Coordinates of N, CA and C in Angstrom, one line a residue:
Chain A
X1 N 0.8 -1.2 0.0 CA 0.0 0.0 0.0 C 0.9 1.2 0.0
X2 N 0.9 2.0 -1.1 CA 1.7 3.1 -1.3 C 1.2 4.3 -0.5
X3 N 1.9 4.9 0.4 CA 1.5 6.1 1.1 C 1.8 7.3 0.3
X4 N 2.9 7.3 -0.5 CA 3.3 8.4 -1.3 C 3.3 7.9 -2.8
X5 N 2.5 8.6 -3.6 CA 2.4 8.2 -5.0 C 2.8 9.2 -6.0
X6 N 3.6 8.8 -6.9 CA 3.9 9.6 -8.1 C 3.4 8.9 -9.3
X7 N 2.3 9.3 -9.8 CA 1.6 8.5 -10.9 C 2.2 8.7 -12.3
X8 N 3.0 9.6 -12.5 CA 3.6 9.9 -13.8 C 5.1 9.4 -13.8
X9 N 5.4 8.3 -14.4 CA 6.8 7.8 -14.4 C 7.7 8.7 -15.2
X10 N 7.2 9.5 -16.1 CA 8.1 10.3 -16.9 C 7.4 11.6 -17.3
X11 N 8.2 12.6 -17.6 CA 7.7 13.9 -18.1 C 8.7 14.5 -19.0
X12 N 8.3 15.0 -20.2 CA 9.2 15.6 -21.1 C 8.7 17.1 -21.3
X13 N 9.7 18.0 -21.2 CA 9.4 19.4 -21.3 C 10.4 20.1 -22.1
X14 N 10.0 21.2 -22.8 CA 11.0 22.0 -23.6 C 11.7 22.9 -22.7
X15 N 13.0 23.1 -23.0 CA 13.8 24.1 -22.2 C 13.1 25.5 -22.2
X16 N 13.1 26.1 -21.0 CA 12.5 27.4 -20.9 C 11.0 27.3 -20.4
X17 N 10.4 26.2 -20.6 CA 9.0 26.1 -20.2 C 8.9 25.6 -18.7
X18 N 7.7 25.5 -18.2 CA 7.5 25.1 -16.9 C 7.4 23.5 -16.8
X19 N 8.0 23.0 -15.8 CA 7.8 21.5 -15.5 C 7.0 21.4 -14.2
X20 N 6.0 20.6 -14.2 CA 5.1 20.4 -13.1 C 5.1 18.9 -12.7
X21 N 5.7 18.6 -11.6 CA 5.7 17.2 -11.1 C 4.8 17.0 -9.9
X22 N 4.0 16.0 -10.0 CA 2.9 15.8 -9.0 C 3.1 14.6 -8.1
X23 N 2.6 14.8 -6.9 CA 2.7 13.8 -5.8 C 1.4 13.7 -5.0
X24 N 0.9 12.5 -4.7 CA -0.2 12.4 -3.9 C 0.1 11.5 -2.7
X25 N -0.5 11.8 -1.6 CA -0.3 11.0 -0.4 C -1.6 10.5 0.2
X26 N -1.5 9.5 1.0 CA -2.8 8.9 1.6 C -2.9 9.2 3.1
X27 N -1.7 9.4 3.7 CA -1.7 9.5 5.2 C -1.9 11.0 5.6
X28 N -3.0 11.3 6.2 CA -3.3 12.7 6.6 C -2.4 13.1 7.8
X29 N -1.7 12.2 8.4 CA -0.8 12.5 9.5 C 0.5 13.1 9.0
X30 N 0.8 12.9 7.8 CA 2.1 13.5 7.2 C 2.0 15.0 7.4
X31 N 3.1 15.6 7.9 CA 3.1 17.0 8.2 C 4.4 17.7 7.5
X32 N 5.1 16.9 6.8 CA 6.3 17.5 6.1 C 6.6 16.7 4.9
X33 N 7.0 17.4 3.8 CA 7.2 16.8 2.6 C 8.5 17.3 2.0
X34 N 9.2 16.4 1.3 CA 10.5 16.8 0.7 C 10.5 16.3 -0.8
X35 N 11.2 17.0 -1.6 CA 11.5 16.6 -2.9 C 13.0 16.4 -3.0
X36 N 13.4 15.2 -3.6 CA 14.8 14.9 -3.9 C 14.9 14.7 -5.4
X37 N 16.2 15.0 -5.8 CA 16.5 15.0 -7.2 C 17.6 13.9 -7.3
X38 N 17.6 13.1 -8.3 CA 18.6 12.0 -8.5 C 19.0 11.9 -9.9
X39 N 20.4 12.1 -10.1 CA 21.0 11.9 -11.3 C 21.4 10.4 -11.4
X40 N 21.6 9.9 -12.6 CA 22.1 8.5 -12.8 C 23.4 8.3 -12.0
X41 N 23.5 7.1 -11.4 CA 24.8 6.7 -10.7 C 25.1 7.7 -9.5
X42 N 24.2 8.4 -9.1 CA 24.4 9.2 -7.9 C 23.3 9.0 -6.9
X43 N 23.6 9.4 -5.6 CA 22.5 9.3 -4.6 C 21.5 10.5 -4.7
X44 N 20.3 10.3 -4.2 CA 19.4 11.4 -4.2 C 20.0 12.6 -3.4
X45 N 19.6 13.8 -3.9 CA 20.0 15.0 -3.2 C 18.8 15.9 -2.9
X46 N 18.8 16.4 -1.7 CA 17.6 17.2 -1.2 C 17.5 18.4 -2.1
X47 N 16.2 18.7 -2.5 CA 15.9 19.9 -3.3 C 15.2 21.0 -2.6
X48 N 14.0 20.6 -2.1 CA 13.1 21.6 -1.4 C 12.2 20.8 -0.6
X49 N 11.7 21.5 0.5 CA 10.7 20.9 1.3 C 9.6 21.8 1.7
X50 N 8.5 21.3 2.3 CA 7.4 22.1 2.7 C 6.8 21.5 4.0
X51 N 6.5 22.4 4.9 CA 5.7 22.0 6.1 C 4.2 22.1 5.8
X52 N 3.5 21.3 6.6 CA 2.0 21.3 6.3 C 1.4 22.6 6.8
X53 N 2.1 23.4 7.5 CA 1.5 24.7 8.0 C 1.6 25.7 6.8
X54 N 2.2 25.4 5.8 CA 2.3 26.3 4.6 C 1.6 25.7 3.4
X55 N 1.3 26.5 2.4 CA 0.8 25.9 1.2 C 1.7 26.2 0.0
X56 N 2.8 26.9 0.3 CA 3.8 27.2 -0.8 C 5.1 27.4 -0.2
X57 N 6.2 26.9 -0.9 CA 7.5 27.2 -0.5 C 8.3 27.4 -1.8
X58 N 9.1 28.5 -1.8 CA 9.8 28.8 -3.1 C 11.3 28.9 -2.8
X59 N 12.1 28.4 -3.8 CA 13.5 28.5 -3.7 C 14.1 28.6 -5.1
X60 N 14.3 29.9 -5.5 CA 14.8 30.1 -6.9 C 13.8 29.7 -7.9
X61 N 14.2 28.8 -8.8 CA 13.4 28.3 -9.9 C 12.4 27.2 -9.4
X62 N 12.5 26.8 -8.2 CA 11.7 25.7 -7.7 C 10.7 26.2 -6.7
X63 N 9.5 25.7 -6.9 CA 8.4 26.0 -6.0 C 7.6 24.8 -5.7
X64 N 7.3 24.5 -4.4 CA 6.4 23.4 -4.1 C 5.1 23.9 -3.5
X65 N 4.0 23.4 -4.0 CA 2.7 23.7 -3.6 C 2.1 22.5 -2.8
X66 N 1.4 22.8 -1.7 CA 0.8 21.8 -1.0 C -0.7 22.1 -0.8
X67 N -1.5 21.1 -1.2 CA -3.0 21.2 -1.1 C -3.4 20.0 -0.1
X68 N -3.5 20.4 1.2 CA -3.8 19.4 2.2 C -5.1 18.7 2.1
X69 N -6.1 19.5 1.7 CA -7.5 18.9 1.5 C -7.5 17.8 0.4
X70 N -6.7 18.0 -0.6 CA -6.6 17.1 -1.7 C -5.5 16.0 -1.5
X71 N -4.7 16.2 -0.4 CA -3.6 15.3 -0.1 C -2.7 15.3 -1.4
X72 N -2.3 16.5 -1.9 CA -1.6 16.6 -3.1 C -0.5 17.7 -3.0
X73 N 0.6 17.4 -3.6 CA 1.6 18.4 -3.7 C 2.2 18.4 -5.1
X74 N 2.8 19.5 -5.5 CA 3.4 19.6 -6.8 C 4.7 20.4 -6.7
X75 N 5.6 20.1 -7.6 CA 6.9 20.8 -7.7 C 6.9 21.5 -9.1
X76 N 7.0 22.8 -9.0 CA 7.1 23.6 -10.3 C 8.6 24.0 -10.5
X77 N 9.0 23.8 -11.7 CA 10.4 24.3 -12.1 C 10.2 25.3 -13.2
X78 N 10.6 26.5 -13.0 CA 10.4 27.6 -14.0 C 11.6 28.5 -14.0
X79 N 12.3 28.7 -15.1 CA 12.2 28.0 -16.3 C 13.0 26.6 -16.3
X80 N 12.5 25.7 -17.0 CA 13.2 24.4 -17.0 C 14.5 24.5 -17.8
X81 N 15.5 23.8 -17.3 CA 16.8 23.8 -18.0 C 17.2 22.3 -18.3
X82 N 18.0 22.1 -19.3 CA 18.5 20.7 -19.6 C 19.1 20.0 -18.3
X83 N 19.8 20.8 -17.5 CA 20.5 20.3 -16.3 C 19.5 19.8 -15.3
X84 N 18.2 20.1 -15.4 CA 17.2 19.7 -14.5 C 16.8 18.2 -14.8
X85 N 17.2 17.7 -16.0 CA 16.9 16.3 -16.3 C 17.4 15.4 -15.3
X86 N 16.5 14.7 -14.6 CA 16.8 13.8 -13.5 C 15.5 13.1 -13.1
X87 N 15.7 12.2 -12.1 CA 14.5 11.6 -11.5 C 14.2 12.4 -10.2
X88 N 12.9 12.7 -10.1 CA 12.5 13.5 -8.9 C 11.6 12.6 -8.0
X89 N 12.0 12.5 -6.7 CA 11.3 11.8 -5.8 C 10.6 12.7 -4.8
X90 N 9.3 12.4 -4.5 CA 8.6 13.0 -3.5 C 8.7 12.1 -2.2
X91 N 8.9 12.7 -1.0 CA 9.0 11.9 0.2 C 8.4 12.5 1.4
X92 N 8.0 11.7 2.3 CA 7.5 12.2 3.6 C 8.1 11.4 4.7
X93 N 8.4 12.1 5.9 CA 8.9 11.3 7.0 C 7.8 10.7 7.7
X94 N 7.5 9.4 7.3 CA 6.3 8.8 7.9 C 6.6 7.6 8.7
X95 N 7.8 7.1 8.7 CA 8.1 5.9 9.5 C 8.4 6.2 10.9
X96 N 8.2 5.3 11.8 CA 8.4 5.5 13.2 C 9.9 5.7 13.5
X97 N 10.7 5.2 12.5 CA 12.1 5.3 12.7 C 12.7 6.6 12.2
X98 N 11.8 7.5 11.8 CA 12.3 8.8 11.2 C 12.7 8.7 9.8
X99 N 12.5 7.5 9.2 CA 12.9 7.3 7.8 C 11.9 8.0 6.9
X100 N 12.3 8.2 5.7 CA 11.5 8.8 4.6 C 10.8 7.7 3.9
X101 N 9.5 8.0 3.5 CA 8.7 7.2 2.7 C 8.7 7.8 1.3
X102 N 9.2 7.1 0.3 CA 9.4 7.7 -1.0 C 8.4 7.3 -2.0
X103 N 8.0 8.2 -2.9 CA 7.3 7.8 -4.1 C 8.2 7.0 -5.1
X104 N 7.7 6.6 -6.2 CA 8.5 5.8 -7.1 C 9.3 6.7 -8.0
X105 N 9.0 8.0 -8.0 CA 9.8 8.9 -8.8 C 9.2 9.2 -10.2
X106 N 9.6 10.4 -10.7 CA 9.2 10.8 -12.0 C 10.5 11.3 -12.7
X107 N 10.7 10.7 -13.9 CA 11.9 11.0 -14.7 C 11.6 12.2 -15.6
X108 N 12.2 13.3 -15.3 CA 12.0 14.5 -16.1 C 13.1 14.7 -17.1
X109 N 12.7 14.9 -18.4 CA 13.6 15.2 -19.5 C 13.3 16.6 -20.0
X110 N 14.3 17.4 -20.0 CA 14.2 18.8 -20.5 C 15.0 18.9 -21.8
X111 N 14.2 19.1 -22.9 CA 14.9 19.1 -24.2 C 15.3 20.5 -24.6
X112 N 16.5 20.6 -25.1 CA 17.0 21.9 -25.5 C 16.2 22.5 -26.7
Chain B
X1 N 34.5 18.4 3.7 CA 33.7 17.3 4.1 C 33.4 16.4 2.9
X2 N 33.6 15.1 3.0 CA 33.2 14.2 2.0 C 31.8 13.8 2.0
X3 N 31.1 14.1 3.1 CA 29.7 13.7 3.2 C 29.5 12.3 3.6
X4 N 28.7 11.6 2.8 CA 28.4 10.1 2.9 C 29.1 9.4 1.8
X5 N 30.0 8.5 2.2 CA 30.7 7.7 1.2 C 30.3 6.2 1.3
X6 N 30.3 5.6 0.1 CA 29.9 4.2 0.1 C 30.9 3.4 -0.8
X7 N 31.3 2.2 -0.3 CA 32.1 1.3 -1.1 C 31.6 -0.1 -1.0
X8 N 31.7 -0.9 -2.1 CA 32.1 -0.5 -3.4 C 31.0 0.2 -4.2
X9 N 31.3 0.7 -5.4 CA 30.3 1.3 -6.3 C 29.5 0.2 -7.0
X10 N 30.2 -0.9 -7.4 CA 29.5 -2.0 -8.1 C 30.1 -3.3 -7.5
X11 N 29.2 -4.3 -7.6 CA 29.6 -5.6 -7.1 C 28.7 -6.7 -7.8
X12 N 29.3 -7.8 -8.2 CA 28.6 -8.9 -8.7 C 28.9 -10.1 -7.7
X13 N 27.8 -10.7 -7.2 CA 27.9 -11.8 -6.3 C 27.3 -13.0 -6.8
X14 N 27.8 -14.2 -6.5 CA 27.1 -15.4 -6.8 C 26.2 -15.8 -5.7
X15 N 25.1 -16.5 -6.0 CA 24.1 -16.9 -5.0 C 24.9 -17.6 -3.8
X16 N 24.5 -17.2 -2.6 CA 25.1 -17.8 -1.4 C 26.4 -17.2 -0.9
X17 N 26.9 -16.3 -1.7 CA 28.1 -15.6 -1.2 C 27.7 -14.5 -0.2
X18 N 28.7 -14.0 0.5 CA 28.5 -12.9 1.5 C 29.3 -11.7 1.1
X19 N 28.9 -10.6 1.6 CA 29.7 -9.4 1.4 C 29.2 -8.3 2.4
X20 N 30.0 -7.3 2.6 CA 29.7 -6.1 3.4 C 29.8 -4.9 2.6
X21 N 28.7 -4.1 2.6 CA 28.6 -2.8 2.0 C 29.1 -1.8 3.0
X22 N 30.1 -1.0 2.7 CA 30.6 0.0 3.6 C 29.9 1.4 3.5
X23 N 29.7 2.0 4.6 CA 29.1 3.4 4.6 C 29.8 4.2 5.7
X24 N 30.3 5.4 5.3 CA 31.0 6.3 6.3 C 30.5 7.7 6.1
X25 N 30.2 8.4 7.2 CA 29.8 9.8 7.0 C 30.7 10.6 8.0
X26 N 31.1 11.8 7.5 CA 32.0 12.7 8.3 C 31.3 13.9 8.8
X27 N 30.0 13.9 8.9 CA 29.2 15.0 9.4 C 28.8 14.9 10.8
X28 N 29.2 13.9 11.5 CA 28.9 13.7 12.9 C 27.4 13.5 13.1
X29 N 26.7 12.9 12.1 CA 25.3 12.7 12.3 C 25.0 11.5 13.1
X30 N 24.0 11.6 14.0 CA 23.7 10.4 14.8 C 22.9 9.4 14.0
X31 N 22.0 9.9 13.2 CA 21.0 9.0 12.5 C 21.7 8.5 11.2
X32 N 21.6 7.2 11.0 CA 22.0 6.6 9.7 C 21.0 5.6 9.2
X33 N 21.0 5.4 7.9 CA 19.9 4.6 7.3 C 20.5 3.8 6.1
X34 N 20.0 2.6 5.9 CA 20.2 1.9 4.7 C 18.9 1.7 3.9
X35 N 18.9 2.1 2.7 CA 17.8 1.9 1.8 C 18.2 1.0 0.6
X36 N 17.2 0.4 0.0 CA 17.4 -0.2 -1.3 C 16.4 0.3 -2.3
X37 N 16.9 0.4 -3.5 CA 16.0 0.9 -4.6 C 16.0 -0.1 -5.7
X38 N 14.8 -0.7 -5.9 CA 14.7 -1.6 -7.1 C 14.2 -0.8 -8.3
X39 N 14.4 -1.4 -9.5 CA 14.1 -0.6 -10.7 C 12.6 -0.1 -10.7
X40 N 12.4 1.1 -11.0 CA 11.1 1.7 -11.1 C 10.4 1.9 -9.8
X41 N 11.1 1.7 -8.7 CA 10.5 1.8 -7.4 C 11.1 2.9 -6.6
X42 N 10.5 3.3 -5.5 CA 11.1 4.2 -4.6 C 12.0 3.5 -3.7
X43 N 12.6 4.2 -2.8 CA 13.6 3.7 -1.8 C 12.9 3.1 -0.6
X44 N 13.3 1.9 -0.2 CA 12.7 1.2 0.9 C 13.8 1.0 2.0
X45 N 13.4 1.3 3.3 CA 14.3 1.2 4.4 C 14.6 -0.2 4.8
X46 N 15.9 -0.5 4.9 CA 16.3 -1.9 5.3 C 16.6 -1.9 6.8
X47 N 17.5 -1.0 7.3 CA 17.9 -0.9 8.7 C 18.2 0.6 9.0
X48 N 18.1 0.9 10.2 CA 18.5 2.3 10.6 C 19.2 2.2 12.0
X49 N 19.8 3.4 12.3 CA 20.5 3.5 13.6 C 20.4 4.9 14.1
X50 N 20.1 5.1 15.4 CA 20.0 6.4 15.9 C 21.2 6.8 16.7
X51 N 22.2 5.9 16.7 CA 23.5 6.3 17.3 C 24.4 5.0 17.5
X52 N 25.6 5.3 17.9 CA 26.5 4.1 18.0 C 26.0 3.1 19.0
X53 N 26.0 1.8 18.6 CA 25.5 0.8 19.4 C 24.0 0.5 19.3
X54 N 23.3 1.3 18.6 CA 21.8 1.2 18.5 C 21.4 1.0 17.0
X55 N 20.8 -0.1 16.7 CA 20.3 -0.4 15.4 C 18.9 -1.0 15.5
X56 N 18.2 -0.9 14.4 CA 16.8 -1.5 14.4 C 16.4 -1.8 13.0
X57 N 15.4 -2.7 12.8 CA 15.0 -3.1 11.5 C 14.1 -2.0 10.9
X58 N 14.1 -2.0 9.6 CA 13.2 -1.2 8.8 C 12.1 -2.0 8.1
X59 N 11.7 -1.6 7.0 CA 10.6 -2.2 6.3 C 11.0 -3.6 5.6
X60 N 12.3 -3.7 5.1 CA 12.7 -4.9 4.4 C 14.0 -5.4 4.9
X61 N 14.1 -5.9 6.2 CA 15.4 -6.3 6.8 C 15.9 -7.7 6.5
X62 N 15.0 -8.6 6.0 CA 15.3 -10.0 5.8 C 16.5 -10.2 4.9
X63 N 17.5 -10.9 5.4 CA 18.7 -11.2 4.5 C 19.8 -10.3 4.8
X64 N 19.6 -9.3 5.7 CA 20.7 -8.3 6.0 C 20.9 -8.2 7.5
X65 N 22.1 -7.7 7.8 CA 22.5 -7.4 9.2 C 23.3 -6.1 9.2
X66 N 23.3 -5.4 10.3 CA 24.1 -4.2 10.4 C 24.7 -4.1 11.8
X67 N 25.7 -3.2 11.9 CA 26.3 -2.9 13.1 C 26.7 -1.4 13.1
X68 N 26.8 -0.9 14.3 CA 27.1 0.6 14.4 C 28.1 0.7 15.6
X69 N 29.3 0.5 15.4 CA 30.3 0.6 16.5 C 30.8 2.0 16.7
X70 N 30.7 2.8 15.7 CA 31.2 4.2 15.7 C 30.1 5.1 15.2
X71 N 30.2 6.4 15.4 CA 29.2 7.4 14.8 C 29.4 7.4 13.3
X72 N 30.6 7.2 12.8 CA 30.9 7.5 11.4 C 30.5 6.3 10.5
X73 N 30.6 5.1 11.0 CA 30.4 3.9 10.1 C 29.2 3.1 10.4
X74 N 28.6 2.6 9.3 CA 27.3 1.9 9.4 C 27.3 0.8 8.3
X75 N 28.1 -0.3 8.4 CA 28.2 -1.3 7.4 C 26.9 -2.2 7.3
X76 N 26.6 -2.6 6.1 CA 25.5 -3.5 5.9 C 26.0 -4.8 5.4
X77 N 25.6 -5.9 6.0 CA 26.1 -7.2 5.8 C 25.1 -8.1 5.1
X78 N 25.4 -8.7 3.9 CA 24.6 -9.7 3.3 C 25.2 -11.1 3.5
X79 N 24.5 -12.0 4.2 CA 25.2 -13.2 4.6 C 25.1 -14.3 3.5
X80 N 23.9 -14.5 2.9 CA 23.7 -15.5 1.9 C 23.0 -14.8 0.7
X81 N 23.8 -14.3 -0.2 CA 23.2 -13.5 -1.3 C 22.2 -14.3 -2.1
X82 N 21.1 -13.6 -2.4 CA 20.0 -14.2 -3.2 C 19.7 -13.3 -4.4
X83 N 19.2 -13.8 -5.5 CA 18.9 -12.9 -6.6 C 17.9 -11.7 -6.3
X84 N 17.1 -12.0 -5.3 CA 16.1 -10.9 -4.9 C 16.8 -9.7 -4.2
X85 N 18.1 -9.9 -3.9 CA 18.9 -8.8 -3.3 C 19.6 -8.0 -4.4
X86 N 19.4 -8.3 -5.6 CA 19.9 -7.5 -6.7 C 19.2 -6.1 -6.6
X87 N 19.9 -5.0 -6.4 CA 19.3 -3.7 -6.2 C 20.4 -2.7 -6.1
X88 N 20.0 -1.5 -6.0 CA 21.0 -0.4 -5.7 C 20.8 0.0 -4.2
X89 N 21.9 0.0 -3.5 CA 21.8 0.3 -2.0 C 22.3 1.7 -1.7
X90 N 21.5 2.4 -1.0 CA 21.9 3.8 -0.6 C 22.0 3.9 0.9
X91 N 23.1 4.5 1.4 CA 23.2 4.8 2.8 C 22.9 6.3 2.9
X92 N 22.3 6.7 4.1 CA 22.0 8.0 4.3 C 22.2 8.4 5.8
X93 N 22.4 9.7 6.0 CA 22.5 10.1 7.4 C 21.8 11.4 7.6
X94 N 21.4 11.7 8.9 CA 20.8 12.9 9.2 C 21.1 13.3 10.6
X95 N 21.1 14.6 10.9 CA 21.4 15.1 12.3 C 20.2 14.8 13.2
X96 N 20.4 14.7 14.4 CA 19.3 14.4 15.3 C 18.4 15.6 15.4
X97 N 17.1 15.4 15.8 CA 16.2 16.5 15.9 C 15.4 16.8 14.7
X98 N 15.9 16.4 13.6 CA 15.1 16.6 12.4 C 14.7 15.3 11.8
X99 N 15.7 14.5 11.4 CA 15.4 13.2 10.7 C 14.7 13.4 9.4
X100 N 14.6 14.6 9.0 CA 13.9 14.8 7.7 C 14.8 14.9 6.5
X101 N 15.7 15.9 6.6 CA 16.6 16.1 5.4 C 17.8 15.2 5.6
X102 N 17.7 14.1 4.8 CA 18.8 13.1 4.8 C 19.8 13.3 3.7
X103 N 21.0 13.0 4.0 CA 22.1 13.1 3.1 C 22.5 11.7 2.6
X104 N 22.5 11.5 1.3 CA 22.7 10.2 0.7 C 24.1 10.0 0.2
X105 N 24.6 8.8 0.2 CA 25.8 8.4 -0.5 C 25.5 8.1 -1.9
X106 N 26.5 7.8 -2.7 CA 26.3 7.6 -4.2 C 25.7 6.3 -4.5
X107 N 25.6 5.4 -3.6 CA 25.0 4.1 -3.9 C 26.0 3.0 -4.2
X108 N 25.5 1.8 -4.0 CA 26.3 0.6 -4.4 C 25.3 -0.3 -5.3
X109 N 25.7 -0.6 -6.5 CA 24.9 -1.4 -7.4 C 25.3 -2.8 -7.3
X110 N 24.4 -3.7 -6.7 CA 24.7 -5.1 -6.5 C 23.9 -6.0 -7.4
X111 N 24.6 -6.9 -8.0 CA 23.9 -7.9 -8.8 C 24.2 -9.3 -8.3
X112 N 23.2 -10.1 -8.0 CA 23.4 -11.4 -7.5 C 22.9 -12.4 -8.6
X113 N 23.9 -13.3 -9.1 CA 23.5 -14.2 -10.2 C 23.8 -15.6 -9.8

C-alpha cells in the first residue's frame, strides 16, 4: 500500500517552459514533505521541502505547492533547464524510525 | 567534508556468497539509514541506527544485518546472497532532531547471479 504516490513515471518538457511534477499521499498525519533529485549513478540530493502549515515554498526556480485537503503536492520548475533532467522523488517522514517514505519517482527530461 | 561515502560502487555476487557494503559519514550525524532501490520503485528502508550501538529493523530487513560501533560507520552485511537482493543500495545520514533532510551516499549497485 503506497502512502506516497507519483503516478507519472516520466515527463518531457521543452527548455524554458514550466515543469510540473505531481505527488499524492494517503496518510493525513504526514506534516512535512520533501523533494529529492537524483542523477544516474548518484545518490538522491535534497531539493526543497514544505511543512504542512504552509501551502507554498519557493527556492529560486523551484516552488512546491501543498494542497492538504486534496492530499496533493506539486513541484514547479520555472524555467526548466536541460540540467534539470533527472529523476525526482517525493518523500514524507512517515516511518516510526524517522525514515523517509518515497514515491516511485518521475523522470524529467528537459529538451534543448 | 566528503559527506556520505559508500564502497564498493559496483559488485557482482554469486548466490550464497556474502559481502559487506561499507558506509561512512563525516558530518557527525547520529542517524544513519540503509535503503534499497529496485528498478522503477522508490527507496525502501532496510535498517537504521539512531547512534553508536543502536540499530533496528526497517521495512525490508530480511537477509541483511548491520552494526554501528562508531558514529561514522554503518556497514550493511549480506550473509547468503539471493537474486532478490539485486538492487541499488543507498546509505543516508541525518542530524538528530530533524530526521527529515537526509544526506545520501552515491550508492552501491549489487547484482546477484
